[in-house]
Tab-separated table of C-alpha atoms and ligand atoms in Angstrom:
chain	number	residue	atom	x	y	z
A	1	MET	CA	0.012	0.107	0.091
A	2	ASN	CA	1.083	3.719	-0.488
A	3	ARG	CA	2.695	5.204	2.668
A	4	LEU	CA	3.134	8.621	4.178
A	5	LYS	CA	6.814	9.315	4.885
A	6	THR	CA	7.157	11.972	7.591
A	7	ARG	CA	9.808	13.003	10.040
A	8	LEU	CA	7.758	11.088	12.848
A	9	THR	CA	7.887	7.751	10.705
A	10	GLU	CA	11.653	8.429	10.553
A	11	VAL	CA	12.432	9.194	14.083
A	12	LEU	CA	10.173	6.426	15.570
A	13	GLN	CA	11.069	3.878	12.722
A	14	ILE	CA	7.510	3.243	12.026
A	15	GLU	CA	5.562	2.683	8.614
A	16	HIS	CA	2.624	5.109	9.191
A	17	PRO	CA	2.554	8.437	11.146
A	18	ILE	CA	-0.284	6.966	13.602
A	19	VAL	CA	0.448	6.699	17.314
A	20	CYS	CA	-1.930	5.358	19.946
A	21	GLY	CA	-1.766	7.374	22.897
A	22	GLY	CA	-1.509	5.989	26.376
A	23	MET	CA	-4.801	4.595	27.776
A	24	PHE	CA	-5.151	3.931	31.538
A	25	ARG	CA	-6.553	0.287	31.949
A	26	LEU	CA	-6.796	-0.279	28.183
A	27	GLY	CA	-3.317	0.223	26.936
A	28	ARG	CA	-2.286	-3.260	26.964
A	29	ALA	CA	-0.034	-5.601	24.979
A	30	GLU	CA	-2.613	-7.080	22.762
A	31	LEU	CA	-3.965	-3.650	21.452
A	32	ALA	CA	-0.425	-2.102	21.187
A	33	ALA	CA	0.900	-5.202	19.216
A	34	ALA	CA	-1.972	-4.814	16.880
A	35	ILE	CA	-1.199	-1.248	16.327
A	36	SER	CA	2.659	-1.890	15.890
A	37	ASN	CA	2.065	-4.748	13.638
A	38	ALA	CA	0.070	-2.676	11.408
A	39	GLY	CA	2.693	-0.040	11.261
A	40	GLY	CA	1.706	2.521	13.849
A	41	LEU	CA	3.069	2.944	17.377
A	42	GLY	CA	1.378	0.748	19.713
A	43	ILE	CA	1.794	2.125	23.519
A	44	ILE	CA	1.348	0.230	26.712
A	45	THR	CA	0.365	2.304	29.789
A	46	SER	CA	2.499	1.869	32.759
A	47	ALA	CA	-0.054	3.191	35.313
A	48	THR	CA	-2.501	0.127	34.552
A	49	PHE	CA	-0.029	-2.103	36.294
A	50	PRO	CA	0.075	-1.966	39.957
A	51	SER	CA	3.958	-2.864	40.322
A	52	ALA	CA	6.975	-2.507	37.971
A	53	ASP	CA	7.261	-6.376	37.737
A	54	GLU	CA	3.586	-6.513	36.222
A	55	LEU	CA	4.648	-3.933	33.913
A	56	VAL	CA	7.776	-6.009	32.853
A	57	GLU	CA	5.565	-9.030	32.087
A	58	GLU	CA	3.325	-7.000	29.881
A	59	ILE	CA	6.230	-5.678	27.970
A	60	ARG	CA	7.677	-9.154	27.463
A	61	LEU	CA	4.319	-10.202	26.225
A	62	LEU	CA	4.230	-7.357	23.713
A	63	LYS	CA	7.622	-8.284	22.484
A	64	SER	CA	6.605	-11.718	22.153
A	65	LEU	CA	3.570	-10.340	19.876
A	66	THR	CA	5.500	-7.807	17.707
A	67	PRO	CA	8.992	-7.191	16.415
A	68	LYS	CA	8.048	-3.762	15.565
A	69	PRO	CA	8.782	-0.641	17.589
A	70	PHE	CA	6.409	0.051	20.604
A	71	GLY	CA	6.178	2.732	23.351
A	72	VAL	CA	5.566	2.865	27.100
A	73	ASN	CA	3.399	5.650	28.374
A	74	ILE	CA	4.595	6.895	31.813
A	75	ASN	CA	2.076	9.284	33.627
A	76	LEU	CA	3.421	11.949	35.477
A	77	PHE	CA	0.098	13.407	36.437
A	78	PRO	CA	0.100	14.345	40.312
A	79	THR	CA	-2.763	12.032	41.091
A	80	THR	CA	-0.876	8.952	39.549
A	81	ARG	CA	-0.984	6.057	42.035
A	82	GLY	CA	1.222	3.052	42.159
A	83	PRO	CA	5.025	2.929	41.842
A	84	ALA	CA	6.826	6.155	41.333
A	85	ALA	CA	7.319	6.990	37.565
A	86	GLY	CA	11.026	6.414	37.900
A	87	ASP	CA	10.494	2.653	38.657
A	88	TYR	CA	8.504	1.910	35.907
A	89	LEU	CA	10.908	3.910	33.696
A	90	ALA	CA	13.945	2.016	35.033
A	91	ALA	CA	12.250	-1.535	34.498
A	92	SER	CA	11.049	-0.431	30.945
A	93	LEU	CA	14.511	0.627	29.935
A	94	ARG	CA	15.988	-2.658	31.104
A	95	GLU	CA	13.561	-4.420	28.861
A	96	GLY	CA	14.851	-2.313	25.849
A	97	VAL	CA	11.860	-0.181	25.265
A	98	PRO	CA	12.388	2.143	22.335
A	99	VAL	CA	10.061	4.812	22.897
A	100	PHE	CA	8.402	6.624	25.824
A	101	GLU	CA	5.361	8.740	25.891
A	102	THR	CA	5.076	11.181	29.100
A	103	SER	CA	2.494	13.522	30.036
A	104	GLY	CA	1.117	15.409	33.035
A	105	ARG	CA	4.336	17.081	34.220
A	106	SER	CA	7.787	18.056	33.074
A	107	PRO	CA	9.797	14.940	31.997
A	108	GLU	CA	13.149	16.572	32.611
A	109	PRO	CA	14.129	14.198	35.535
A	110	TYR	CA	13.910	11.232	33.134
A	111	LEU	CA	15.260	12.405	29.897
A	112	ARG	CA	18.831	11.826	30.469
A	113	SER	CA	18.444	8.103	31.161
A	114	ILE	CA	16.103	7.813	28.213
A	115	HIS	CA	18.514	8.926	25.745
A	116	ASP	CA	21.411	7.369	27.463
A	117	ALA	CA	19.525	4.058	26.712
A	118	GLY	CA	19.155	5.218	23.003
A	119	ALA	CA	15.395	5.472	23.530
A	120	LYS	CA	13.211	8.400	22.222
A	121	LEU	CA	10.806	10.341	24.160
A	122	ILE	CA	7.369	11.853	22.948
A	123	HIS	CA	6.231	14.356	25.638
A	124	LYS	CA	2.326	15.038	25.411
A	125	VAL	CA	1.159	18.587	26.153
A	126	ALA	CA	-2.220	20.373	26.036
A	127	GLY	CA	-1.110	23.834	25.204
A	128	ALA	CA	1.294	25.400	22.526
A	129	GLN	CA	3.434	27.038	25.062
A	130	TYR	CA	4.349	23.940	26.783
A	131	ALA	CA	5.478	22.282	23.376
A	132	LYS	CA	8.143	25.175	23.334
A	133	THR	CA	9.318	23.854	26.804
A	134	ALA	CA	9.365	20.187	25.554
A	135	GLU	CA	11.742	21.293	22.920
A	136	ARG	CA	13.968	23.170	25.051
A	137	LEU	CA	14.108	20.141	27.618
A	138	GLY	CA	15.454	17.978	24.533
A	139	CYS	CA	12.325	15.831	24.017
A	140	ASP	CA	12.611	14.001	20.517
A	141	VAL	CA	9.115	14.682	19.584
A	142	VAL	CA	6.040	16.623	21.175
A	143	SER	CA	2.373	15.754	20.985
A	144	VAL	CA	-0.025	18.593	21.101
A	145	VAL	CA	-3.567	17.797	21.992
A	146	GLY	CA	-6.388	20.246	21.979
A	147	ASN	CA	-9.760	20.492	23.746
A	148	GLU	CA	-11.507	17.873	21.643
A	149	THR	CA	-9.188	15.138	23.159
A	150	GLY	CA	-10.382	12.261	25.326
A	151	GLY	CA	-8.280	12.271	28.599
A	152	HIS	CA	-6.929	15.430	29.679
A	153	PRO	CA	-7.266	18.662	27.642
A	154	GLY	CA	-5.628	21.936	28.984
A	155	MET	CA	-7.435	24.475	31.097
A	156	ALA	CA	-7.688	27.060	28.198
A	157	ASP	CA	-10.293	25.288	26.085
A	158	VAL	CA	-8.120	25.873	23.052
A	159	GLY	CA	-9.230	23.549	20.020
A	160	THR	CA	-6.720	21.415	18.073
A	161	ILE	CA	-6.445	23.402	15.018
A	162	VAL	CA	-5.253	26.602	16.644
A	163	MET	CA	-3.063	24.894	19.284
A	164	VAL	CA	-1.154	22.677	16.683
A	165	ARG	CA	-0.715	25.615	14.318
A	166	GLN	CA	0.809	27.686	17.021
A	167	ALA	CA	2.972	24.954	18.161
A	168	ALA	CA	4.265	24.349	14.504
A	169	GLU	CA	4.999	28.142	14.308
A	170	THR	CA	7.137	27.943	17.358
A	171	VAL	CA	8.905	24.539	17.533
A	172	GLY	CA	11.235	22.668	15.305
A	173	ILE	CA	11.127	19.270	16.718
A	174	PRO	CA	8.555	16.739	15.046
A	175	ILE	CA	4.935	17.493	16.324
A	176	ILE	CA	2.139	14.835	16.811
A	177	ALA	CA	-1.477	16.446	16.712
A	178	GLY	CA	-4.012	14.904	18.948
A	179	GLY	CA	-7.584	15.530	19.843
A	180	GLY	CA	-10.435	14.792	17.548
A	181	PHE	CA	-8.691	12.763	15.063
A	182	GLY	CA	-10.342	9.608	13.732
A	183	ASP	CA	-10.177	9.416	9.795
A	184	GLY	CA	-7.894	10.135	6.719
A	185	ALA	CA	-9.135	13.632	6.327
A	186	GLY	CA	-8.083	14.299	9.888
A	187	LEU	CA	-4.608	12.745	9.371
A	188	LEU	CA	-4.240	15.047	6.256
A	189	ALA	CA	-5.361	17.938	8.050
A	190	ALA	CA	-2.818	17.382	10.948
A	191	LEU	CA	0.154	17.249	8.354
A	192	ALA	CA	-1.243	20.541	6.804
A	193	LEU	CA	-1.185	22.210	9.907
A	194	GLY	CA	2.364	21.248	10.209
A	195	ALA	CA	2.452	18.244	12.522
A	196	GLU	CA	3.882	14.943	11.424
A	197	GLY	CA	1.539	12.663	12.512
A	198	ILE	CA	-1.486	12.005	14.780
A	199	VAL	CA	-1.901	10.443	18.311
A	200	MET	CA	-5.408	8.926	18.711
A	201	GLY	CA	-7.013	7.409	21.844
A	202	THR	CA	-10.769	7.402	21.309
A	203	ARG	CA	-10.768	5.798	17.947
A	204	PHE	CA	-8.626	2.923	18.919
A	205	LEU	CA	-11.265	2.205	21.623
A	206	ALA	CA	-13.671	0.983	19.277
A	207	THR	CA	-11.303	-1.651	17.583
A	208	ALA	CA	-11.681	-5.320	17.516
A	209	GLU	CA	-8.326	-5.707	19.479
A	210	CYS	CA	-9.210	-3.239	22.358
A	211	ALA	CA	-10.224	-5.285	25.414
A	212	VAL	CA	-13.131	-3.166	26.521
A	213	HIS	CA	-16.613	-4.410	26.701
A	214	PRO	CA	-18.607	-4.637	23.527
A	215	ALA	CA	-21.210	-2.555	24.940
A	216	VAL	CA	-18.761	0.372	24.998
A	217	LYS	CA	-17.843	-0.025	21.600
A	218	THR	CA	-21.580	-0.198	20.385
A	219	TRP	CA	-22.230	2.836	22.486
A	220	MET	CA	-19.352	4.790	20.600
A	221	VAL	CA	-20.794	3.535	17.165
A	222	ASP	CA	-24.002	5.278	18.144
A	223	ALA	CA	-22.667	8.246	19.871
A	224	ARG	CA	-22.419	11.686	18.460
A	225	ALA	CA	-19.623	14.226	18.986
A	226	ASP	CA	-21.472	16.022	21.566
A	227	ASP	CA	-22.010	12.973	23.755
A	228	THR	CA	-18.758	13.956	25.678
A	229	THR	CA	-18.200	16.443	28.546
A	230	ILE	CA	-15.503	17.984	30.462
A	231	ILE	CA	-15.296	17.329	34.366
A	232	GLN	CA	-12.618	18.113	36.960
A	233	LYS	CA	-11.981	21.827	35.575
A	234	SER	CA	-12.919	23.217	39.159
A	235	ILE	CA	-9.807	21.260	40.584
A	236	GLY	CA	-7.591	22.446	37.721
A	237	SER	CA	-7.224	18.751	36.166
A	238	PRO	CA	-9.812	19.007	32.980
A	239	MET	CA	-10.807	15.668	31.688
A	240	ARG	CA	-13.109	14.822	28.706
A	241	VAL	CA	-15.136	11.844	29.384
A	242	ALA	CA	-18.363	10.094	28.062
A	243	LYS	CA	-21.267	11.926	28.877
A	244	ASN	CA	-23.117	9.419	31.189
A	245	ALA	CA	-25.090	9.565	34.644
A	246	MET	CA	-21.719	9.478	36.688
A	247	ALA	CA	-20.299	12.511	34.629
A	248	SER	CA	-23.546	14.459	35.207
A	249	ARG	CA	-23.206	13.550	38.819
A	250	VAL	CA	-19.610	14.713	39.039
A	251	VAL	CA	-20.437	18.129	37.068
A	252	THR	CA	-23.393	18.726	39.546
A	253	MET	CA	-21.125	18.224	42.366
A	254	GLU	CA	-18.645	20.610	41.038
A	255	GLN	CA	-21.235	23.129	40.166
A	256	GLU	CA	-22.201	22.810	43.990
A	257	GLY	CA	-18.731	23.582	45.086
A	258	ALA	CA	-17.515	19.816	46.052
A	259	ASN	CA	-13.877	19.871	46.968
A	260	LEU	CA	-10.998	17.560	45.726
A	261	GLU	CA	-11.717	15.166	48.587
A	262	GLN	CA	-15.439	14.955	47.855
A	263	LEU	CA	-14.772	14.289	44.265
A	264	LEU	CA	-12.037	11.746	44.455
A	265	PRO	CA	-14.247	8.643	44.863
A	266	PHE	CA	-15.709	9.183	41.641
A	267	ILE	CA	-13.005	10.368	39.421
A	268	THR	CA	-9.827	8.201	40.437
A	269	GLY	CA	-10.580	5.508	37.926
A	270	SER	CA	-10.871	2.879	40.440
A	271	ARG	CA	-14.534	2.378	39.214
A	272	ASN	CA	-13.533	2.100	35.403
A	273	PRO	CA	-13.673	-1.926	35.508
A	274	THR	CA	-17.436	-1.832	36.020
A	275	VAL	CA	-17.494	0.092	32.564
A	276	TYR	CA	-14.633	-1.638	30.812
A	277	SER	CA	-15.093	-5.060	31.871
A	278	GLU	CA	-18.856	-5.405	32.803
A	279	GLY	CA	-20.239	-2.946	30.265
A	280	ASN	CA	-22.215	-1.088	32.980
A	281	LEU	CA	-21.852	2.356	30.856
A	282	ASP	CA	-23.061	4.690	33.520
A	283	ASP	CA	-21.317	3.434	36.574
A	284	ALA	CA	-17.951	5.328	36.211
A	285	VAL	CA	-16.494	8.400	34.345
A	286	TRP	CA	-14.185	7.223	31.550
A	287	SER	CA	-12.282	8.984	29.053
A	288	CYS	CA	-13.817	9.626	25.558
A	289	GLY	CA	-12.946	12.379	22.999
A	290	GLN	CA	-15.130	14.269	20.527
A	291	ALA	CA	-13.851	11.948	17.898
A	292	VAL	CA	-16.473	9.526	19.085
A	293	GLY	CA	-18.623	11.316	16.627
A	294	LEU	CA	-16.631	9.872	13.759
A	295	VAL	CA	-16.831	6.140	14.934
A	296	ASN	CA	-19.135	4.260	12.592
A	297	ASP	CA	-17.792	0.874	12.780
A	298	ILE	CA	-15.485	-1.599	14.859
A	299	PRO	CA	-12.589	-2.387	12.426
A	300	THR	CA	-9.363	-4.123	13.459
A	301	CYS	CA	-6.355	-1.938	14.092
A	302	ARG	CA	-4.892	-2.963	10.814
A	303	GLU	CA	-8.115	-2.121	8.795
A	304	LEU	CA	-8.472	1.283	10.789
A	305	ILE	CA	-4.713	2.246	10.098
A	306	GLU	CA	-4.776	1.352	6.454
A	307	ARG	CA	-8.011	3.062	5.956
A	308	ILE	CA	-6.888	6.265	7.333
A	309	VAL	CA	-3.830	6.397	5.366
A	310	ALA	CA	-5.354	5.515	2.057
A	311	ASP	CA	-8.138	8.038	2.842
A	312	ALA	CA	-5.396	10.659	3.560
A	313	ILE	CA	-3.651	9.990	0.331
A	314	ALA	CA	-7.157	10.229	-1.400
A	315	SER	CA	-7.939	13.480	0.285
A	316	LEU	CA	-4.393	14.994	-0.900
A	317	ARG	CA	-5.251	13.876	-4.470
A	318	ARG	CA	-8.834	15.468	-4.299
A	319	LEU	CA	-7.267	18.692	-3.013
A	320	ASP	CA	-4.702	18.621	-5.707
A	321	THR	CA	-7.736	18.660	-8.237
A	322	LEU	CA	-8.579	21.898	-6.683
A	323	ARG	CA	-5.654	23.590	-7.678
A	324	VAL	CA	-6.067	26.043	-10.615
A	325	GLY	CA	-3.315	27.312	-12.991
A	326	SER	CA	-0.133	25.602	-14.055
A	327	PRO	CA	1.825	23.394	-11.457
A	328	GLU	CA	5.024	25.080	-11.819
A	329	LEU	CA	3.529	28.304	-10.677
A	330	VAL	CA	2.205	26.783	-7.547
B	1	FMN	C1	-9.864	5.884	27.455
B	1	FMN	C2	-8.755	6.794	27.363
B	1	FMN	C3	-7.724	6.777	28.341
B	1	FMN	C4	-6.742	7.656	28.421
B	1	FMN	N1	-5.722	7.343	29.219
B	1	FMN	C5	-4.529	8.184	29.101
B	1	FMN	C6	-3.495	8.139	30.041
B	1	FMN	O1	-3.498	7.169	31.085
B	1	FMN	N2	-2.303	8.744	29.988
B	1	FMN	C7	-2.270	9.765	28.966
B	1	FMN	O2	-1.264	10.307	28.760
B	1	FMN	N3	-3.153	9.859	28.125
B	1	FMN	C8	-4.318	9.088	28.188
B	1	FMN	N4	-5.420	9.395	27.401
B	1	FMN	C9	-5.147	10.379	26.143
B	1	FMN	C10	-4.698	9.642	24.995
B	1	FMN	O3	-3.378	9.102	25.125
B	1	FMN	C11	-4.727	10.535	23.713
B	1	FMN	O4	-3.691	11.437	23.933
B	1	FMN	C12	-5.992	11.097	23.407
B	1	FMN	O5	-6.958	10.144	23.524
B	1	FMN	C13	-5.845	11.655	21.899
B	1	FMN	O6	-7.072	12.239	21.505
B	1	FMN	P1	-8.344	11.513	21.008
B	1	FMN	O7	-9.151	10.957	22.281
B	1	FMN	O8	-9.355	12.650	20.453
B	1	FMN	O9	-8.077	10.444	20.043
B	1	FMN	C14	-6.585	8.445	27.240
B	1	FMN	C15	-7.531	8.538	26.301
B	1	FMN	C16	-8.632	7.662	26.352
B	1	FMN	C17	-9.779	7.921	25.251
C-alpha cells in the first residue's frame, strides 16, 4: 500500500504516522501489538499495572507479539497512584523499550536516562506554550492535544486546529497532533497544519483488539460528537469523558462547590472496570473524546490504520484537483 513518510515515521522507525496514546487500563499488550504490527506505534500504559514487575511481564508479552517498535506511557500526573514514575521507567529501560510517552508534568528528570539508553521521548502537552518547553528540554517529539481530546485537555479550552498551528510556528521538533482525529481527512489536516502525524485514543477504543466491553464499543458507534463532557475543571485537572450518569453527577457536584476530597471517590479511575469489563456504561467516568462522533464501525487496528492512510492520500489527491493554474507556478 501507499505510505506517508514524515519526520515522525523516520524518528520512530514506523511505517505510518499514527500513534495510539497511552490509555489507562486499556493500553495493554494485545492492543499495542495490533497497532505496531499494522505499522503505527502501539503503547502500553504503565499506570495500568500495580507494580513494575507486572509492567515488565506485559512488555515481554508485547515483545513476543510484535517485532516492531512500540512505546510505554509514563503518567506524570500528580494524581497517579502505584509505583513512582522512575521505577516504571527503569524497569522499561532494562527491557529495551524504544519509545516513551510522558504526560502530565515535565519529563526533565527522566530525559537523560531515556537518551542514554538510546530510546526516544514523546512528551504530550495540552498547550502550545508547553511544546516550546518540551523542545527546550530536549524531547525528541512533542504531542500537542487540543480541547477535543479524550483524557486531559488543557485548562484554556483551545481547540486542536489553533493549538497545533501555534506549536508548529514555534517549535522545530516533530509534532504529533492529537484531539479529534479518527479518519484520513483528519490525518491530512494534521499534516497540513504542520504536524508530522497524529495521536489517537478514542478511535482505538472502538477496534476489535481493544479489550473493552462490547457495550462500550456499540455505544461509541451510536454516539454523537457532543456525547462527551469535561469534568474536573474546578480542581484544575480537566478531563473529557463520555457523557453518562456518573459524569453528570460529578458536574453537578462541581457546580455545587465539591472539593477534591469529595470528588475523588468518583474520579480516580478505580471504578473504571465496571464500565470496561462489565459494560455498565453509567457506573464510572471514563475518558472519551469528541472523535467518538467519527466512529461508525469496529474495525481491526490494521483495517483502521490502512484505511486512514489510504483516505489521507485520497484526500491529498482530491485537494490537488482544486488547484487552478499551471503546477510550476504553484
Ligand atoms: C480511554 C482513554 C484513556 C486515556 N488514558 C490516558 C493516560 O493514562 N495517559 C495519557 O497520557 N493519556 C491518556 N489518554 C489520552 C490519549 O493518550 C490521547 O492523547 C488522546 O486520546 C488523543 O485524543 P483523542 O481521544 O481525540 O483521540 C486517554 C484517552 C482515552 C480515550
